[in-house]
PDB file of C-alpha atoms in Angstrom:
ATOM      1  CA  UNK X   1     -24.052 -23.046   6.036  1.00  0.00           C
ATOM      2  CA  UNK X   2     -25.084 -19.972   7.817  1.00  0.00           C
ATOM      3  CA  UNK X   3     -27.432 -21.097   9.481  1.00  0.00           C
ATOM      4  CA  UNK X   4     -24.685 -23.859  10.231  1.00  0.00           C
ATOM      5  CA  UNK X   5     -22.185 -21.017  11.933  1.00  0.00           C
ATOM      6  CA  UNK X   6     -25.450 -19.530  13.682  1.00  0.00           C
ATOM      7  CA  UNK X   7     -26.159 -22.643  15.587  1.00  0.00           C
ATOM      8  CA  UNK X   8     -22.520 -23.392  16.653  1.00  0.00           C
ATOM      9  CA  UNK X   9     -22.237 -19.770  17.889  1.00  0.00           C
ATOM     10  CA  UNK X  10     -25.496 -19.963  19.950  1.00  0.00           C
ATOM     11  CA  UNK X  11     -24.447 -23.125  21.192  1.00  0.00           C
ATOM     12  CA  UNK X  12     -20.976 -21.801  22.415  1.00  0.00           C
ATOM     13  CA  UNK X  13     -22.581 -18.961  24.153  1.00  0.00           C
ATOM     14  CA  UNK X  14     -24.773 -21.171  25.730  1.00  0.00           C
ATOM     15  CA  UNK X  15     -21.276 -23.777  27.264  1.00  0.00           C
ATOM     16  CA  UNK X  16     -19.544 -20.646  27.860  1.00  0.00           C
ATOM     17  CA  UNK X  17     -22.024 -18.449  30.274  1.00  0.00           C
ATOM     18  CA  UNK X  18     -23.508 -21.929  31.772  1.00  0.00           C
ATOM     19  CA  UNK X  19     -19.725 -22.868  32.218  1.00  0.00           C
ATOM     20  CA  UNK X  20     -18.796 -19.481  34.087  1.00  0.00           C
ATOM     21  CA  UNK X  21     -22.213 -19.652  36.144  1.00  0.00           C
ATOM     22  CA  UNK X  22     -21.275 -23.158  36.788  1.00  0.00           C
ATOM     23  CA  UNK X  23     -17.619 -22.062  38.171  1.00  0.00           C
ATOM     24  CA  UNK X  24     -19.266 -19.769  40.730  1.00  0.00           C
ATOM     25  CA  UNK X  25     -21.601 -22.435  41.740  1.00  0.00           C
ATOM     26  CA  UNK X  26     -24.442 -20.143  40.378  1.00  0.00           C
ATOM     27  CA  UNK X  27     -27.607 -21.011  39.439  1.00  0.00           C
ATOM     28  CA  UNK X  28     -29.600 -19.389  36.902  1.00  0.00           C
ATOM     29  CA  UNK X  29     -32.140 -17.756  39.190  1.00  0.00           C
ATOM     30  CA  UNK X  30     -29.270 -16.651  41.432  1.00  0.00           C
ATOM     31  CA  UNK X  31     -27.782 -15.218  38.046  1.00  0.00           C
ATOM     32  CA  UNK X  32     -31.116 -13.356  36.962  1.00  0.00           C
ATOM     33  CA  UNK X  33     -31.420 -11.902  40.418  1.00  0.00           C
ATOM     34  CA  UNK X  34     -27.759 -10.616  40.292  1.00  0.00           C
ATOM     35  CA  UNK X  35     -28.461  -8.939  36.798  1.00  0.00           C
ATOM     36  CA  UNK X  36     -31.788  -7.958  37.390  1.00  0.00           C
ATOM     37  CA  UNK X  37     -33.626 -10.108  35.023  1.00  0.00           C
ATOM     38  CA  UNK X  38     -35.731 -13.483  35.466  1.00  0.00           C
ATOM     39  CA  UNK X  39     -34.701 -16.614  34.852  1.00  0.00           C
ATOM     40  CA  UNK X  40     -36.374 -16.885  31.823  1.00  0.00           C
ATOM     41  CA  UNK X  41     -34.586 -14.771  30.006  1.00  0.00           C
ATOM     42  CA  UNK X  42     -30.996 -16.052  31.391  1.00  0.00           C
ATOM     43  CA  UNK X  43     -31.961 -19.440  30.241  1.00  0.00           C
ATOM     44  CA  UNK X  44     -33.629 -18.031  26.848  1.00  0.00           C
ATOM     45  CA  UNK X  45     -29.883 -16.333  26.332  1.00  0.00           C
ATOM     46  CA  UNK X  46     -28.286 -19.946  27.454  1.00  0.00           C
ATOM     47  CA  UNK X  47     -30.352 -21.617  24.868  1.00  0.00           C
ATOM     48  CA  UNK X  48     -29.075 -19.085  22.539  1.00  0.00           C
ATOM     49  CA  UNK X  49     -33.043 -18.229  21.860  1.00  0.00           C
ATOM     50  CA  UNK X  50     -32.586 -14.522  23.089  1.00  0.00           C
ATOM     51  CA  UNK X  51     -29.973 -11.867  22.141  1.00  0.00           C
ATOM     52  CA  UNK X  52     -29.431  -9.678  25.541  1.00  0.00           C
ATOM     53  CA  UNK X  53     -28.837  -6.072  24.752  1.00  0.00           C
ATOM     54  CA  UNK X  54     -25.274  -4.936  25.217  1.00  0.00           C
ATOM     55  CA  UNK X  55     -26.678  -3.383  28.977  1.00  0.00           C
ATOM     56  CA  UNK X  56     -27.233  -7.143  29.893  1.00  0.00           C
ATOM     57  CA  UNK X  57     -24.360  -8.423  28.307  1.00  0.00           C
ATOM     58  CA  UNK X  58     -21.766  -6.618  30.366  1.00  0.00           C
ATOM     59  CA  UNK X  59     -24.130  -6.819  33.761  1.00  0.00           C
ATOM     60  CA  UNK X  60     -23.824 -10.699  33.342  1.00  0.00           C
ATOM     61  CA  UNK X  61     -20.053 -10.191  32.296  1.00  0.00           C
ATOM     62  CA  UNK X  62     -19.997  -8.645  35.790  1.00  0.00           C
ATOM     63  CA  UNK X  63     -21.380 -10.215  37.839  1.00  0.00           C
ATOM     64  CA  UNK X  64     -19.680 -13.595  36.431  1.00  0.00           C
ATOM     65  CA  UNK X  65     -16.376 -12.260  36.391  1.00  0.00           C
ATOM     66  CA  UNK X  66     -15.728 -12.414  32.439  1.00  0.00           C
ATOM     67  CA  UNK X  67     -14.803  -9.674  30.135  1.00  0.00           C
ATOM     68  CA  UNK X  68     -17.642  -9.874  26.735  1.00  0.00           C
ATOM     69  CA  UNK X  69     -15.214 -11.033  24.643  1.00  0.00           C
ATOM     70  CA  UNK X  70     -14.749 -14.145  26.798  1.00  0.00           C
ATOM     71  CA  UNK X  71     -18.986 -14.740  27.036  1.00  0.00           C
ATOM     72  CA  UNK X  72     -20.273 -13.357  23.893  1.00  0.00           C
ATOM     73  CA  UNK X  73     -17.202 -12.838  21.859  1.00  0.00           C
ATOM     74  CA  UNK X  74     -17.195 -15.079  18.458  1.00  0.00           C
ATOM     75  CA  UNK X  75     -15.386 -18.401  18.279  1.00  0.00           C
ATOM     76  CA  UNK X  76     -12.271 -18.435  16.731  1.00  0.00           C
TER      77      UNK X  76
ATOM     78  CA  UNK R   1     -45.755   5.969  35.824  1.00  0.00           C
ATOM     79  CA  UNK R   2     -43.783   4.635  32.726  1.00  0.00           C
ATOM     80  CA  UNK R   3     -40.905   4.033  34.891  1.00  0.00           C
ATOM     81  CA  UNK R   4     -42.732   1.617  37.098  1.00  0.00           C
ATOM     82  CA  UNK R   5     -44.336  -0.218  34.712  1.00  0.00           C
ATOM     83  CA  UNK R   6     -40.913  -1.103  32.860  1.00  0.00           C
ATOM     84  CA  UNK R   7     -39.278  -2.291  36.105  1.00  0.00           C
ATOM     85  CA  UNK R   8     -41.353  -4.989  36.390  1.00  0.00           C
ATOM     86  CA  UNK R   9     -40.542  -6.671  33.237  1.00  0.00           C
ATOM     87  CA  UNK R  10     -36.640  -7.386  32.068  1.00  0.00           C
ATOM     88  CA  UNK R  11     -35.849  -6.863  28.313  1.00  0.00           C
ATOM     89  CA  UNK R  12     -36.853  -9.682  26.741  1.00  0.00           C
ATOM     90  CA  UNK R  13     -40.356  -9.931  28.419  1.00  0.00           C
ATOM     91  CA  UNK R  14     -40.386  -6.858  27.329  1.00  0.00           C
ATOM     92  CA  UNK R  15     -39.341  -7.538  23.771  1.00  0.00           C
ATOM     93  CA  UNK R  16     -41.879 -11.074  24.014  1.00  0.00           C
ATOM     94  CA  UNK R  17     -44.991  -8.636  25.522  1.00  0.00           C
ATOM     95  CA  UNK R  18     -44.420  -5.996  22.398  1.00  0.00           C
ATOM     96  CA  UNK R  19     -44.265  -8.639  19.944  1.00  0.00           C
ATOM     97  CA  UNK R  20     -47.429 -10.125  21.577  1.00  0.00           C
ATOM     98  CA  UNK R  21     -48.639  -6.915  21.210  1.00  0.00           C
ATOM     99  CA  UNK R  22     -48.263  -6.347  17.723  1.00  0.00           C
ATOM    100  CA  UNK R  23     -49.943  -9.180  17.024  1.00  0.00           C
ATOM    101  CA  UNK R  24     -52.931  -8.216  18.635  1.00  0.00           C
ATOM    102  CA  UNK R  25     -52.985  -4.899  16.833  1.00  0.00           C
ATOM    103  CA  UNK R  26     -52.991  -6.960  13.601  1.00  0.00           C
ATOM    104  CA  UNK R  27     -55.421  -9.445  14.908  1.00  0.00           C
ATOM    105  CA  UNK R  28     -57.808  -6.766  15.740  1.00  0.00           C
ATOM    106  CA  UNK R  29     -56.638  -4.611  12.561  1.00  0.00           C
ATOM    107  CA  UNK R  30     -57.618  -7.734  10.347  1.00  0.00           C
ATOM    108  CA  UNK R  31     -60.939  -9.011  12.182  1.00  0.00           C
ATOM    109  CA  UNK R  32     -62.324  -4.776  12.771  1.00  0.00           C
ATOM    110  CA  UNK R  33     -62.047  -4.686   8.481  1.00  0.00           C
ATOM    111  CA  UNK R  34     -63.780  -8.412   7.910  1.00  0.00           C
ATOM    112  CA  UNK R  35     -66.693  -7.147  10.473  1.00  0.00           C
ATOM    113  CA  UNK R  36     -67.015  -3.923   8.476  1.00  0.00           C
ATOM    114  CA  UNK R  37     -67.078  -5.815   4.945  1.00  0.00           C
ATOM    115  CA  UNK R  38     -69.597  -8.569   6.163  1.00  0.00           C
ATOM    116  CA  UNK R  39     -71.930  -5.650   7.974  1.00  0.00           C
ATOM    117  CA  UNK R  40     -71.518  -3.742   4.931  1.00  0.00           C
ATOM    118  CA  UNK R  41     -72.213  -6.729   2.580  1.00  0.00           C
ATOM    119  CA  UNK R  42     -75.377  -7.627   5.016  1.00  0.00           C
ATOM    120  CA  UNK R  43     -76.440  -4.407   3.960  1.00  0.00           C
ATOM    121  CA  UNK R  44     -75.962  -2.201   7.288  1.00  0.00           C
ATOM    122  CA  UNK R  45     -75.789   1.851   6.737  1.00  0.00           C
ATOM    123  CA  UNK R  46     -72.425   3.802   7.335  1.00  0.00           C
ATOM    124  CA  UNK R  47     -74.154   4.931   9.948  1.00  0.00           C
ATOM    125  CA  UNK R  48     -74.451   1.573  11.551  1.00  0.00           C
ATOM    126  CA  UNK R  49     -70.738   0.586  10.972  1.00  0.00           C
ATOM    127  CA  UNK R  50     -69.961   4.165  11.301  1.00  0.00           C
ATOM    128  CA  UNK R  51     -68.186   3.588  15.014  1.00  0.00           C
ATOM    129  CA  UNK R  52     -66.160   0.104  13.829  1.00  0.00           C
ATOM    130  CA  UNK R  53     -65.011   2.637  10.614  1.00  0.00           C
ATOM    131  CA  UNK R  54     -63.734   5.418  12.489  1.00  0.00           C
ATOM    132  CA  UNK R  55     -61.443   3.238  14.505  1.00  0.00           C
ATOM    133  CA  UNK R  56     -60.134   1.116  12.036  1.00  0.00           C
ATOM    134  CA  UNK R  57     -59.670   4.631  10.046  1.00  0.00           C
ATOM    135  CA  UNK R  58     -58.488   6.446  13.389  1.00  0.00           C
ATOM    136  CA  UNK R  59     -55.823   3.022  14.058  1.00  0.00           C
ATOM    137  CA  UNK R  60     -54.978   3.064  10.281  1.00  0.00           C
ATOM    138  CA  UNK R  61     -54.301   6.968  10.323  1.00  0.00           C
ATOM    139  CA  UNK R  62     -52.112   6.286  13.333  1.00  0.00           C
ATOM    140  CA  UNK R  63     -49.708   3.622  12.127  1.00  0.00           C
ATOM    141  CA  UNK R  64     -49.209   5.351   8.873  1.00  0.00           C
ATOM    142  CA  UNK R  65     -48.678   9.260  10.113  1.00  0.00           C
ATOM    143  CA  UNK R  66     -46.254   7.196  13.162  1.00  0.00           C
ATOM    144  CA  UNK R  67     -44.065   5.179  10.848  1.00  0.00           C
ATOM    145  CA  UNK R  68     -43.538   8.054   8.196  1.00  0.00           C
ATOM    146  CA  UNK R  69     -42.311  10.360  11.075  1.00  0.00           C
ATOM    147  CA  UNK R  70     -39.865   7.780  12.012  1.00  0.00           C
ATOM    148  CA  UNK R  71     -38.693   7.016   8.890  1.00  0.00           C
ATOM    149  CA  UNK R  72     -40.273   3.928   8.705  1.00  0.00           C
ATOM    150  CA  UNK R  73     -42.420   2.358   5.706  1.00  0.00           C
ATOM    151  CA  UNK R  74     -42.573  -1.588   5.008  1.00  0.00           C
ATOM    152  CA  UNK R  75     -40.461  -4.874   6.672  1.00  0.00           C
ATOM    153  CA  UNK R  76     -40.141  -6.264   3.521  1.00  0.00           C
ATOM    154  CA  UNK R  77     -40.347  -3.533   0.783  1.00  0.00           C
ATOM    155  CA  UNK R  78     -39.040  -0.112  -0.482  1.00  0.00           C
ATOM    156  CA  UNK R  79     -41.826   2.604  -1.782  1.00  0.00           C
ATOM    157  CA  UNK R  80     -41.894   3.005  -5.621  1.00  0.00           C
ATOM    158  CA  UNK R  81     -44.229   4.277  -8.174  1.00  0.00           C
ATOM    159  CA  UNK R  82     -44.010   0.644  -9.264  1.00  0.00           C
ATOM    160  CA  UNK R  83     -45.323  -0.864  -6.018  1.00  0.00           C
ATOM    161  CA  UNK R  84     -47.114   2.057  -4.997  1.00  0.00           C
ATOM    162  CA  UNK R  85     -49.203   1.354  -8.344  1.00  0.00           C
ATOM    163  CA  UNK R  86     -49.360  -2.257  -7.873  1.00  0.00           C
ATOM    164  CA  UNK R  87     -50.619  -2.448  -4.577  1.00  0.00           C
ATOM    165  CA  UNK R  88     -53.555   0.501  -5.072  1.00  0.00           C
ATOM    166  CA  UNK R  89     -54.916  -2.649  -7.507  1.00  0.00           C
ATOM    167  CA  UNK R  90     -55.566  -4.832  -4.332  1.00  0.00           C
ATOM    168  CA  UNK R  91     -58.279  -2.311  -2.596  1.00  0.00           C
ATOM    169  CA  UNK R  92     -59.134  -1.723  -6.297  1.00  0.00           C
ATOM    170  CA  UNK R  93     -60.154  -5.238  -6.626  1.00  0.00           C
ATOM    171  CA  UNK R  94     -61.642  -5.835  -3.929  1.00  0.00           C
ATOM    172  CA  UNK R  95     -63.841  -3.071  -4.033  1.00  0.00           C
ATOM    173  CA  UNK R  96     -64.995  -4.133  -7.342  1.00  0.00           C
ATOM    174  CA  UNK R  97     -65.606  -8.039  -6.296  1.00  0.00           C
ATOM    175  CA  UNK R  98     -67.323  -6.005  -2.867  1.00  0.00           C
ATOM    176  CA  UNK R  99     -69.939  -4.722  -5.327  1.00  0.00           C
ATOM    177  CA  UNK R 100     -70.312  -7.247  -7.658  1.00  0.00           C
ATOM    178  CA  UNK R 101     -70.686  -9.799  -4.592  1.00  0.00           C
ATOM    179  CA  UNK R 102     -73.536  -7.785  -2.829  1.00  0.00           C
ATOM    180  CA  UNK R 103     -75.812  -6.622  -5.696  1.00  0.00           C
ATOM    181  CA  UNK R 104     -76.008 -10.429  -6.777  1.00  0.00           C
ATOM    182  CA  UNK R 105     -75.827 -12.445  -3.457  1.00  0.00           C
ATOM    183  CA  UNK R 106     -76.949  -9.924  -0.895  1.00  0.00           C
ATOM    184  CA  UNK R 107     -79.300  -7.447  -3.060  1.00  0.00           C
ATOM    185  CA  UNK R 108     -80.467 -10.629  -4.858  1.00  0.00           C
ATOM    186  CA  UNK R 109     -80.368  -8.213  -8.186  1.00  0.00           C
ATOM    187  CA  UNK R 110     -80.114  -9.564 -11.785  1.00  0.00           C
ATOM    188  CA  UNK R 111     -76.840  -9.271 -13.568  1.00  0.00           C
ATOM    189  CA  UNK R 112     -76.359  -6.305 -15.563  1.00  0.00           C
ATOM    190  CA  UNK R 113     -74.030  -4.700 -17.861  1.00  0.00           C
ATOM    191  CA  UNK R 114     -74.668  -1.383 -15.479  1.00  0.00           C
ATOM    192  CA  UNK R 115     -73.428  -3.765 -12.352  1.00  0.00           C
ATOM    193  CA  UNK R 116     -70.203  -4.217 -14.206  1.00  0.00           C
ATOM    194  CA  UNK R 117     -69.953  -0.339 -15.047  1.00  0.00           C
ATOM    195  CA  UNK R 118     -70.911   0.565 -11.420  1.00  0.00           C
ATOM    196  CA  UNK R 119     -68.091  -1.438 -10.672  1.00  0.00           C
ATOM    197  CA  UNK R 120     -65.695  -0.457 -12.912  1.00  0.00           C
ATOM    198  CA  UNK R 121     -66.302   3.436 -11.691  1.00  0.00           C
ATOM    199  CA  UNK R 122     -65.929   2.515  -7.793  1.00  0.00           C
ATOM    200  CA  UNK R 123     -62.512   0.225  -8.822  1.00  0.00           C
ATOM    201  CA  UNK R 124     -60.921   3.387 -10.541  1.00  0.00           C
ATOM    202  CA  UNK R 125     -62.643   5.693  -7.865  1.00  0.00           C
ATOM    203  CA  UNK R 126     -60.657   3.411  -5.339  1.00  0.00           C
ATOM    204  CA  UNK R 127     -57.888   2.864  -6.974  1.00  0.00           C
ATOM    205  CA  UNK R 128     -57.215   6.491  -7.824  1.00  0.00           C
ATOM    206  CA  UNK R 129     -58.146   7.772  -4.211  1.00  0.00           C
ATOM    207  CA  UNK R 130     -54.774   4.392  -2.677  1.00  0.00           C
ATOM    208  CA  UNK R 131     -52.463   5.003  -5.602  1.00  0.00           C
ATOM    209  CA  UNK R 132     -52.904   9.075  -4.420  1.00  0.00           C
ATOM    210  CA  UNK R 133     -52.760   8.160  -0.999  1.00  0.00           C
ATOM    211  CA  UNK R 134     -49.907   6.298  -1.357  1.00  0.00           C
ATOM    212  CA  UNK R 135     -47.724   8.625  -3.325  1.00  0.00           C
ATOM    213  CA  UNK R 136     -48.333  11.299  -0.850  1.00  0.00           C
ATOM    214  CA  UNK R 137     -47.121   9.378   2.116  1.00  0.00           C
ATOM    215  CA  UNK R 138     -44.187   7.998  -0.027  1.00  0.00           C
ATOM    216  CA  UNK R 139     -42.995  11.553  -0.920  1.00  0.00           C
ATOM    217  CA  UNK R 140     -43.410  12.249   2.996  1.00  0.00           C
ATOM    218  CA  UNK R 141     -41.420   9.580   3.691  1.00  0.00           C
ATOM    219  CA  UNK R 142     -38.679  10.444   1.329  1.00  0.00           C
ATOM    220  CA  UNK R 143     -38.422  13.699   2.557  1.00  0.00           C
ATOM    221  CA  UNK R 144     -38.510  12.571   6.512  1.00  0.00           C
ATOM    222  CA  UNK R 145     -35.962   9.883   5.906  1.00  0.00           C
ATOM    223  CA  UNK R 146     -33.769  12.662   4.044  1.00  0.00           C
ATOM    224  CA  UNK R 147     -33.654  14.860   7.350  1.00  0.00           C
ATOM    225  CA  UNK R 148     -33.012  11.676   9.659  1.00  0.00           C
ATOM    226  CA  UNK R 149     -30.487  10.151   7.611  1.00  0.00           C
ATOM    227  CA  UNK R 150     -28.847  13.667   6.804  1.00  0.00           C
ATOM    228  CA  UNK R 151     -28.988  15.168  10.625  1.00  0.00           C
ATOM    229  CA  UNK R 152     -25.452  16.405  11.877  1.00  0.00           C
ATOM    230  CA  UNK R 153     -24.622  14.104  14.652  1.00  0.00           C
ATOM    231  CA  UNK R 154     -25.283  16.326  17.527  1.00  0.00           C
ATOM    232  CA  UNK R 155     -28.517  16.409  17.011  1.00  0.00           C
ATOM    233  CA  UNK R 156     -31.717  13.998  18.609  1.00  0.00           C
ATOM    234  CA  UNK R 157     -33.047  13.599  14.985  1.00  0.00           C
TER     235      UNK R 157
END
């Protein structure tokens, strides 16, 4: 069941930042460059494989326009 | 110097490299102590594995002495007299089956009741020497994670 709620929650994050990225007709390397980071590691968060520190969190909240709660906050 | 060579990598290269890293400490860790038990089962001196000893000793001394000071002591388990006494039997053991293996494979000698004795006195030897060992660091450890867990909030520690 956990593991249940784990996977939706990943998979959220992943619509939500890919969905704001998407808005701003961003790509992902055009993302990492903006934050500082490689692509890798904005499609490893994406995939919901990584956890981004709270740094990263609010420099891709930033840069995309969102506050955390809207691109990392929990479902309701 | 540190500075530069953490720009180059974001965090979770730097997270992936560390954890690569680790792994190659263990790998090393691991395959250092199998080449010192086969050299020493082949019948080298200490003086010929003297150099791969005092590295895996130097290494060992290092990880230990580092993750008391920070508080630090297994992923997976809390120190006890229990497990502190448990664990001292795995060395024990296999420093008994390490003599028993190379006075009748690798010395080619008949078996004795004196090669069972022999054994028996280096098992306690090494078993007494770990379980000492151990308690020592774990009292350490108590008393480190005492003053890290009871520092006023102002401070570093």
């Amino acid at each position: 069941m956990l593991l249940f709620v784990q996977e939706v929650v990943a998979i959220a994050r992943n619509v939500r930042i890919k969905a704001a990225r998407a808005a701003l007709d961003m790509t992902q390397k055009a993302l990492a460059d903006a934050v500082g980071v490689s692509r890798q590691t904005i499609n490893a968060i994406e995939q919901g494989e990584y956890n981004p520190t709270i740094k990263l969190c609010r420099a891709i909240c930033r840069v995309l326009g969102k506050s955390l709660d809207e691109l990392f906050g929990e479902e309701e | 110097m540190k500075k530069q060579r953490d720009a180059v990598l974001d965090e979770m290269q730097n997270a992936k490299l560390l954890k690569l890293e680790a792994t190659g400490l263990w790998l090393t860790f691991w395959l250092l102590t199998a080449a010192i038990v086969v050299q020493a089962l082949l019948g080298f001196s200490l003086r010929e594995i003297a150099g791969e000893f005092i590295v895996l000793l130097i290494a060992s001394v290092y990880i230990a002495v580092s993750s008391v000071k920070n508080g630090l002591w297994t992923r997976d388990s809390s120190p006890s007299l229990r497990a502190s006494a448990l664990a001292s039997l795995i060395p024990a053991f296999a420093m008994g089956a390490f003599v028993i293996v190379r006075s009748l494979v690798f010395l080619h000698k008949p078996f004795e009741a004196t090669l069972i004795l022999r054994a028996g006195i280096y098992m306690l030897v090494v078993y007494a020497l770990c379980f000492a060992s151990m308690e020592i660091m774990r009292r350490i450890y108590r008393k480190r994670l005492d003053i890290l867990e009871n520092a006023d909030e102002e401070d570093k520690e």
